[in-house]
PDB file of C-alpha atoms in Angstrom:
ATOM      1  CA  GLN U   1       0.014  -0.048  -0.044  1.00 57.00           C
ATOM      2  CA  LYS U   2       1.259   3.424  -1.089  1.00 64.00           C
ATOM      3  CA  GLU U   3       1.837   5.804   1.884  1.00 81.00           C
ATOM      4  CA  VAL U   4      -0.100   8.509  -0.025  1.00 87.00           C
ATOM      5  CA  GLU U   5      -3.343   7.371  -1.735  1.00 87.00           C
ATOM      6  CA  GLN U   6      -5.354   9.269  -4.330  1.00 87.00           C
ATOM      7  CA  ASN U   7      -8.509   8.378  -6.121  1.00 75.00           C
ATOM      8  CA  SER U   8      -7.052   8.124  -9.622  1.00 67.00           C
ATOM      9  CA  GLY U   9     -10.315   9.321 -11.161  1.00 79.00           C
ATOM     10  CA  PRO U  10     -10.582  10.633 -13.780  1.00 91.00           C
ATOM     11  CA  LEU U  11     -12.648  13.564 -12.600  1.00 93.00           C
ATOM     12  CA  SER U  12     -14.767  15.649 -15.022  1.00 96.00           C
ATOM     13  CA  VAL U  13     -16.439  18.867 -14.055  1.00 96.00           C
ATOM     14  CA  PRO U  14     -18.186  21.623 -16.054  1.00 97.00           C
ATOM     15  CA  GLU U  15     -16.477  25.042 -16.427  1.00 97.00           C
ATOM     16  CA  GLY U  16     -17.201  27.291 -13.475  1.00 97.00           C
ATOM     17  CA  ALA U  17     -17.727  24.450 -11.069  1.00 97.00           C
ATOM     18  CA  ILE U  18     -15.769  23.464  -7.972  1.00 97.00           C
ATOM     19  CA  ALA U  19     -13.372  20.480  -8.637  1.00 96.00           C
ATOM     20  CA  SER U  20     -12.405  18.525  -5.432  1.00 95.00           C
ATOM     21  CA  LEU U  21      -9.481  16.351  -5.279  1.00 96.00           C
ATOM     22  CA  ASN U  22      -8.627  14.257  -2.329  1.00 94.00           C
ATOM     23  CA  CYS U  23      -5.625  12.401  -0.894  1.00 93.00           C
ATOM     24  CA  THR U  24      -5.165  10.154   2.172  1.00 91.00           C
ATOM     25  CA  TYR U  25      -1.994   9.279   3.954  1.00 90.00           C
ATOM     26  CA  SER U  26      -0.819   6.637   6.303  1.00 87.00           C
ATOM     27  CA  ASP U  27       1.976   8.169   8.165  1.00 82.00           C
ATOM     28  CA  ARG U  28       0.675  10.139  11.172  1.00 80.00           C
ATOM     29  CA  GLY U  29       3.924  11.812  11.510  1.00 79.00           C
ATOM     30  CA  SER U  30       3.556  13.604   8.118  1.00 79.00           C
ATOM     31  CA  GLN U  31       3.964  17.292   8.644  1.00 80.00           C
ATOM     32  CA  SER U  32       3.498  18.823   5.220  1.00 88.00           C
ATOM     33  CA  PHE U  33       1.846  18.118   1.889  1.00 92.00           C
ATOM     34  CA  PHE U  34       2.198  19.329  -1.578  1.00 94.00           C
ATOM     35  CA  TRP U  35      -0.096  19.548  -4.600  1.00 96.00           C
ATOM     36  CA  TYR U  36       1.507  19.381  -8.035  1.00 96.00           C
ATOM     37  CA  ARG U  37      -0.088  19.940 -11.421  1.00 97.00           C
ATOM     38  CA  GLN U  38       1.069  18.055 -14.460  1.00 96.00           C
ATOM     39  CA  TYR U  39      -0.152  18.869 -17.951  1.00 95.00           C
ATOM     40  CA  SER U  40      -0.010  16.163 -20.519  1.00 91.00           C
ATOM     41  CA  GLY U  41       3.441  15.484 -21.748  1.00 89.00           C
ATOM     42  CA  LYS U  42       4.926  18.019 -19.280  1.00 93.00           C
ATOM     43  CA  SER U  43       6.717  17.763 -16.031  1.00 95.00           C
ATOM     44  CA  PRO U  44       5.002  18.431 -12.614  1.00 95.00           C
ATOM     45  CA  GLU U  45       4.969  21.879 -11.156  1.00 95.00           C
ATOM     46  CA  LEU U  46       4.110  22.928  -7.519  1.00 94.00           C
ATOM     47  CA  ILE U  47       0.807  24.753  -7.030  1.00 94.00           C
ATOM     48  CA  MET U  48       0.069  24.474  -3.273  1.00 92.00           C
ATOM     49  CA  PHE U  49       1.654  23.312  -0.062  1.00 91.00           C
ATOM     50  CA  ILE U  50       0.273  23.104   3.301  1.00 92.00           C
ATOM     51  CA  TYR U  51       1.752  22.464   6.791  1.00 88.00           C
ATOM     52  CA  SER U  52      -0.953  23.249   9.240  1.00 84.00           C
ATOM     53  CA  ASN U  53      -4.365  21.837   9.977  1.00 86.00           C
ATOM     54  CA  GLY U  54      -7.041  23.784   8.230  1.00 90.00           C
ATOM     55  CA  ASP U  55      -7.417  25.650   5.043  1.00 92.00           C
ATOM     56  CA  LYS U  56      -4.947  27.516   2.945  1.00 92.00           C
ATOM     57  CA  GLU U  57      -6.207  29.719   0.050  1.00 94.00           C
ATOM     58  CA  ASP U  58      -4.210  30.934  -3.038  1.00 94.00           C
ATOM     59  CA  GLY U  59      -6.427  32.521  -5.601  1.00 96.00           C
ATOM     60  CA  ARG U  60      -8.936  29.894  -6.899  1.00 97.00           C
ATOM     61  CA  PHE U  61      -7.085  27.150  -5.125  1.00 97.00           C
ATOM     62  CA  THR U  62      -7.685  25.962  -1.487  1.00 96.00           C
ATOM     63  CA  ALA U  63      -5.736  23.226   0.229  1.00 95.00           C
ATOM     64  CA  GLN U  64      -7.168  21.541   3.297  1.00 95.00           C
ATOM     65  CA  LEU U  65      -5.364  19.420   5.830  1.00 93.00           C
ATOM     66  CA  ASN U  66      -7.038  17.346   8.410  1.00 91.00           C
ATOM     67  CA  LYS U  67      -4.363  15.563  10.442  1.00 88.00           C
ATOM     68  CA  ALA U  68      -6.880  13.734  12.646  1.00 88.00           C
ATOM     69  CA  SER U  69      -8.503  12.039   9.678  1.00 89.00           C
ATOM     70  CA  GLN U  70      -5.257  11.884   7.686  1.00 90.00           C
ATOM     71  CA  TYR U  71      -6.490  13.533   4.558  1.00 91.00           C
ATOM     72  CA  VAL U  72      -5.504  16.393   2.401  1.00 94.00           C
ATOM     73  CA  SER U  73      -7.595  17.933  -0.299  1.00 95.00           C
ATOM     74  CA  LEU U  74      -7.439  20.532  -3.077  1.00 96.00           C
ATOM     75  CA  LEU U  75     -10.356  22.577  -4.126  1.00 97.00           C
ATOM     76  CA  ILE U  76     -10.323  24.464  -7.396  1.00 97.00           C
ATOM     77  CA  ARG U  77     -13.134  27.066  -7.648  1.00 97.00           C
ATOM     78  CA  ASP U  78     -14.533  28.412 -10.887  1.00 97.00           C
ATOM     79  CA  SER U  79     -12.867  25.636 -12.719  1.00 98.00           C
ATOM     80  CA  GLN U  80     -11.422  26.582 -16.207  1.00 97.00           C
ATOM     81  CA  PRO U  81     -10.556  24.330 -19.117  1.00 97.00           C
ATOM     82  CA  SER U  82      -6.969  25.407 -18.572  1.00 97.00           C
ATOM     83  CA  ASP U  83      -7.209  23.508 -15.326  1.00 97.00           C
ATOM     84  CA  SER U  84      -7.486  20.178 -17.097  1.00 97.00           C
ATOM     85  CA  ALA U  85      -4.411  18.285 -15.956  1.00 96.00           C
ATOM     86  CA  THR U  86      -3.393  15.505 -13.636  1.00 95.00           C
ATOM     87  CA  TYR U  87      -2.938  16.607  -9.981  1.00 96.00           C
ATOM     88  CA  LEU U  88      -0.337  14.787  -7.769  1.00 95.00           C
ATOM     89  CA  CYS U  89      -0.431  14.830  -3.950  1.00 94.00           C
ATOM     90  CA  ALA U  90       2.908  14.388  -2.259  1.00 92.00           C
ATOM     91  CA  GLY U  91       4.071  14.068   1.356  1.00 88.00           C
ATOM     92  CA  HIS U  92       7.114  15.673   2.926  1.00 82.00           C
ATOM     93  CA  ASP U  93       9.041  12.375   2.341  1.00 81.00           C
ATOM     94  CA  MET U  94       8.867  12.875  -1.376  1.00 84.00           C
ATOM     95  CA  ARG U  95       6.297  10.065  -1.876  1.00 86.00           C
ATOM     96  CA  PHE U  96       3.599  10.835  -4.477  1.00 90.00           C
ATOM     97  CA  GLY U  97       0.131   9.500  -5.022  1.00 90.00           C
ATOM     98  CA  ALA U  98      -0.935   8.143  -8.227  1.00 90.00           C
ATOM     99  CA  GLY U  99      -2.603  11.297  -9.383  1.00 92.00           C
ATOM    100  CA  THR U 100      -6.075  12.394 -10.335  1.00 94.00           C
ATOM    101  CA  ARG U 101      -6.815  13.359 -13.829  1.00 94.00           C
ATOM    102  CA  LEU U 102      -9.136  16.404 -13.970  1.00 96.00           C
ATOM    103  CA  THR U 103     -11.017  17.401 -17.157  1.00 97.00           C
ATOM    104  CA  VAL U 104     -12.920  20.715 -17.189  1.00 97.00           C
ATOM    105  CA  LYS U 105     -15.474  20.873 -19.919  1.00 96.00           C
ATOM    106  CA  PRO U 106     -16.403  24.133 -21.519  1.00 94.00           C
TER     107      PRO U 106
ATOM    108  CA  ASP O   1      17.992  28.039 -20.379  1.00 60.00           C
ATOM    109  CA  ALA O   2      16.104  25.371 -18.406  1.00 70.00           C
ATOM    110  CA  ASP O   3      17.287  25.150 -14.768  1.00 93.00           C
ATOM    111  CA  VAL O   4      17.011  21.325 -14.746  1.00 96.00           C
ATOM    112  CA  THR O   5      18.054  19.439 -17.811  1.00 97.00           C
ATOM    113  CA  GLN O   6      17.951  15.805 -18.759  1.00 98.00           C
ATOM    114  CA  THR O   7      19.589  13.945 -21.513  1.00 97.00           C
ATOM    115  CA  PRO O   8      18.565  12.105 -23.589  1.00 97.00           C
ATOM    116  CA  ARG O   9      15.002  13.106 -23.944  1.00 97.00           C
ATOM    117  CA  ASN O  10      14.041   9.889 -25.657  1.00 97.00           C
ATOM    118  CA  ARG O  11      15.888   6.530 -25.773  1.00 97.00           C
ATOM    119  CA  ILE O  12      15.000   3.245 -27.218  1.00 97.00           C
ATOM    120  CA  THR O  13      17.148   0.318 -26.271  1.00 96.00           C
ATOM    121  CA  LYS O  14      17.189  -3.479 -26.121  1.00 97.00           C
ATOM    122  CA  THR O  15      16.918  -5.795 -23.184  1.00 97.00           C
ATOM    123  CA  GLY O  16      20.252  -6.410 -21.406  1.00 97.00           C
ATOM    124  CA  LYS O  17      21.838  -3.136 -22.509  1.00 97.00           C
ATOM    125  CA  ARG O  18      23.402  -0.727 -20.055  1.00 96.00           C
ATOM    126  CA  ILE O  19      21.775   2.709 -20.047  1.00 97.00           C
ATOM    127  CA  MET O  20      22.718   6.000 -18.385  1.00 98.00           C
ATOM    128  CA  LEU O  21      20.371   8.836 -17.942  1.00 98.00           C
ATOM    129  CA  GLU O  22      21.892  12.168 -17.005  1.00 98.00           C
ATOM    130  CA  CYS O  23      20.512  15.156 -15.129  1.00 98.00           C
ATOM    131  CA  SER O  24      22.128  18.607 -14.634  1.00 97.00           C
ATOM    132  CA  GLN O  25      20.950  21.581 -12.742  1.00 97.00           C
ATOM    133  CA  THR O  26      21.822  25.309 -12.470  1.00 96.00           C
ATOM    134  CA  LYS O  27      19.697  26.062  -9.513  1.00 93.00           C
ATOM    135  CA  GLY O  28      22.413  25.570  -6.975  1.00 93.00           C
ATOM    136  CA  HIS O  29      20.297  23.065  -5.036  1.00 93.00           C
ATOM    137  CA  ASP O  30      21.959  20.389  -2.856  1.00 93.00           C
ATOM    138  CA  ARG O  31      19.103  17.820  -3.155  1.00 94.00           C
ATOM    139  CA  MET O  32      18.449  15.780  -6.318  1.00 96.00           C
ATOM    140  CA  TYR O  33      16.020  12.993  -7.046  1.00 96.00           C
ATOM    141  CA  TRP O  34      15.151  10.394  -9.651  1.00 98.00           C
ATOM    142  CA  TYR O  35      11.602   9.241 -10.286  1.00 97.00           C
ATOM    143  CA  ARG O  36       9.896   7.085 -12.816  1.00 97.00           C
ATOM    144  CA  GLN O  37       6.359   7.494 -13.841  1.00 96.00           C
ATOM    145  CA  ASP O  38       4.025   4.859 -15.267  1.00 92.00           C
ATOM    146  CA  PRO O  39       0.506   5.524 -16.316  1.00 82.00           C
ATOM    147  CA  GLY O  40      -1.866   5.263 -13.348  1.00 77.00           C
ATOM    148  CA  LEU O  41       0.929   4.973 -10.752  1.00 79.00           C
ATOM    149  CA  GLY O  42       2.064   8.602 -10.298  1.00 85.00           C
ATOM    150  CA  LEU O  43       5.704   9.180  -9.554  1.00 92.00           C
ATOM    151  CA  GLN O  44       7.779   6.621  -7.839  1.00 93.00           C
ATOM    152  CA  LEU O  45      11.041   7.545  -6.178  1.00 94.00           C
ATOM    153  CA  ILE O  46      14.012   5.589  -7.279  1.00 97.00           C
ATOM    154  CA  TYR O  47      16.913   7.322  -5.568  1.00 97.00           C
ATOM    155  CA  TYR O  48      17.679  10.601  -3.957  1.00 96.00           C
ATOM    156  CA  SER O  49      20.729  12.420  -2.821  1.00 96.00           C
ATOM    157  CA  PHE O  50      20.947  15.342  -0.252  1.00 94.00           C
ATOM    158  CA  ASP O  51      24.467  16.221  -1.088  1.00 93.00           C
ATOM    159  CA  VAL O  52      27.495  14.935  -3.112  1.00 93.00           C
ATOM    160  CA  LYS O  53      28.371  12.339  -0.471  1.00 92.00           C
ATOM    161  CA  ASP O  54      24.907  11.210   0.282  1.00 95.00           C
ATOM    162  CA  ILE O  55      22.985   8.558  -1.752  1.00 97.00           C
ATOM    163  CA  ASN O  56      19.651   6.982  -0.608  1.00 96.00           C
ATOM    164  CA  LYS O  57      17.369   4.328  -1.941  1.00 96.00           C
ATOM    165  CA  GLY O  58      13.800   5.183  -2.674  1.00 94.00           C
ATOM    166  CA  GLU O  59      10.774   3.095  -3.122  1.00 90.00           C
ATOM    167  CA  ILE O  60      11.876   1.222  -6.223  1.00 94.00           C
ATOM    168  CA  SER O  61      15.705   1.143  -6.406  1.00 95.00           C
ATOM    169  CA  ASP O  62      16.107  -2.504  -7.593  1.00 95.00           C
ATOM    170  CA  GLY O  63      17.671  -2.641 -11.011  1.00 95.00           C
ATOM    171  CA  TYR O  64      18.921   0.955 -10.888  1.00 97.00           C
ATOM    172  CA  SER O  65      22.019   2.692  -9.638  1.00 97.00           C
ATOM    173  CA  VAL O  66      23.007   6.392  -9.326  1.00 98.00           C
ATOM    174  CA  SER O  67      26.041   8.609  -9.225  1.00 97.00           C
ATOM    175  CA  ARG O  68      26.369  12.067  -7.885  1.00 97.00           C
ATOM    176  CA  GLN O  69      29.294  13.427  -9.778  1.00 92.00           C
ATOM    177  CA  ALA O  70      28.913  16.955  -8.558  1.00 94.00           C
ATOM    178  CA  GLN O  71      26.435  19.132  -6.791  1.00 95.00           C
ATOM    179  CA  ALA O  72      25.029  19.901 -10.219  1.00 96.00           C
ATOM    180  CA  LYS O  73      25.052  16.356 -11.727  1.00 97.00           C
ATOM    181  CA  PHE O  74      23.105  13.217 -10.778  1.00 98.00           C
ATOM    182  CA  SER O  75      23.115  10.262 -13.146  1.00 98.00           C
ATOM    183  CA  LEU O  76      20.792   7.206 -13.154  1.00 98.00           C
ATOM    184  CA  SER O  77      21.977   3.800 -14.632  1.00 98.00           C
ATOM    185  CA  LEU O  78      20.208   0.746 -15.588  1.00 96.00           C
ATOM    186  CA  GLU O  79      22.896  -1.980 -15.591  1.00 92.00           C
ATOM    187  CA  SER O  80      20.904  -4.409 -17.639  1.00 96.00           C
ATOM    188  CA  ALA O  81      17.747  -3.018 -19.051  1.00 96.00           C
ATOM    189  CA  ILE O  82      14.469  -4.964 -18.973  1.00 96.00           C
ATOM    190  CA  PRO O  83      11.188  -4.198 -20.670  1.00 96.00           C
ATOM    191  CA  ASN O  84       9.271  -3.370 -17.485  1.00 95.00           C
ATOM    192  CA  GLN O  85      11.759  -0.461 -16.949  1.00 97.00           C
ATOM    193  CA  THR O  86      10.004   1.274 -19.910  1.00 97.00           C
ATOM    194  CA  ALA O  87       8.713   4.418 -18.474  1.00 96.00           C
ATOM    195  CA  LEU O  88       9.059   8.214 -18.212  1.00 97.00           C
ATOM    196  CA  TYR O  89      11.942   9.244 -15.926  1.00 98.00           C
ATOM    197  CA  PHE O  90      12.162  12.573 -14.116  1.00 98.00           C
ATOM    198  CA  CYS O  91      14.959  14.187 -12.339  1.00 97.00           C
ATOM    199  CA  ALA O  92      14.086  16.798  -9.692  1.00 96.00           C
ATOM    200  CA  THR O  93      15.942  19.209  -7.361  1.00 95.00           C
ATOM    201  CA  SER O  94      15.074  21.053  -4.132  1.00 92.00           C
ATOM    202  CA  ASP O  95      16.691  23.248  -1.558  1.00 88.00           C
ATOM    203  CA  PRO O  96      17.017  22.012   2.036  1.00 82.00           C
ATOM    204  CA  GLY O  97      15.020  24.912   3.337  1.00 77.00           C
ATOM    205  CA  ASP O  98      12.251  24.493   0.826  1.00 76.00           C
ATOM    206  CA  ASN O  99      10.583  21.172   0.048  1.00 74.00           C
ATOM    207  CA  GLU O 100       9.380  22.304  -3.390  1.00 87.00           C
ATOM    208  CA  GLN O 101      10.713  20.147  -6.105  1.00 91.00           C
ATOM    209  CA  PHE O 102      11.755  21.448  -9.509  1.00 94.00           C
ATOM    210  CA  PHE O 103      11.499  18.823 -12.168  1.00 96.00           C
ATOM    211  CA  GLY O 104      13.336  18.329 -15.432  1.00 97.00           C
ATOM    212  CA  PRO O 105      11.524  17.683 -18.717  1.00 96.00           C
ATOM    213  CA  GLY O 106      11.745  13.989 -18.402  1.00 97.00           C
ATOM    214  CA  THR O 107      13.382  11.119 -20.375  1.00 97.00           C
ATOM    215  CA  ARG O 108      11.160   8.616 -22.176  1.00 96.00           C
ATOM    216  CA  LEU O 109      12.850   5.229 -22.119  1.00 97.00           C
ATOM    217  CA  THR O 110      11.612   2.292 -24.127  1.00 97.00           C
ATOM    218  CA  VAL O 111      13.215  -1.079 -23.585  1.00 97.00           C
ATOM    219  CA  LEU O 112      12.413  -3.624 -26.372  1.00 96.00           C
TER     220      LEU O 112
END
């Protein structure tokens, strides 16, 4: 079992909707988590990181960390077709989830 | 110029051949990583290095070896390639004070 688990999807949402991406982890000692976005044929790039319980907002993106329940999520508000990509969750120990492919339909 | 470069970008080889993938970076980062990516499996860590004298195995190191020739260079070798090593390979770097990883463009390796 991977230490970081993601629902591999795919996930499809209409333009303007909220996309919700989720990740669970097994190591209770994990302190920080990272969300990377990977466009098809490209390399991953960091879009959000979170260290503390609760929410962290950056523009249309909100990362949520719940250490008691051992999950981390990424919400994308007002989804745009340009958000269509694979989203990868990673822990502080450089272990990645399988990724969730998101498609935003115009 | 790209901060993290990988050579070659594409390689087709035969079973049993020795292959070396190279990674160079101009970011001045001490930490370097090698990952492989297979469809549906995300990124799997092969090896990582926190400085020139430090080499650590990752999740899937069997069949691979690495060399950290300098702060800026980290090479991945497949001593005897096999078909299930066909994948997309990424090199990444990070700074000790910041866990964000910066990825190279990837090397697509096909083992026939």
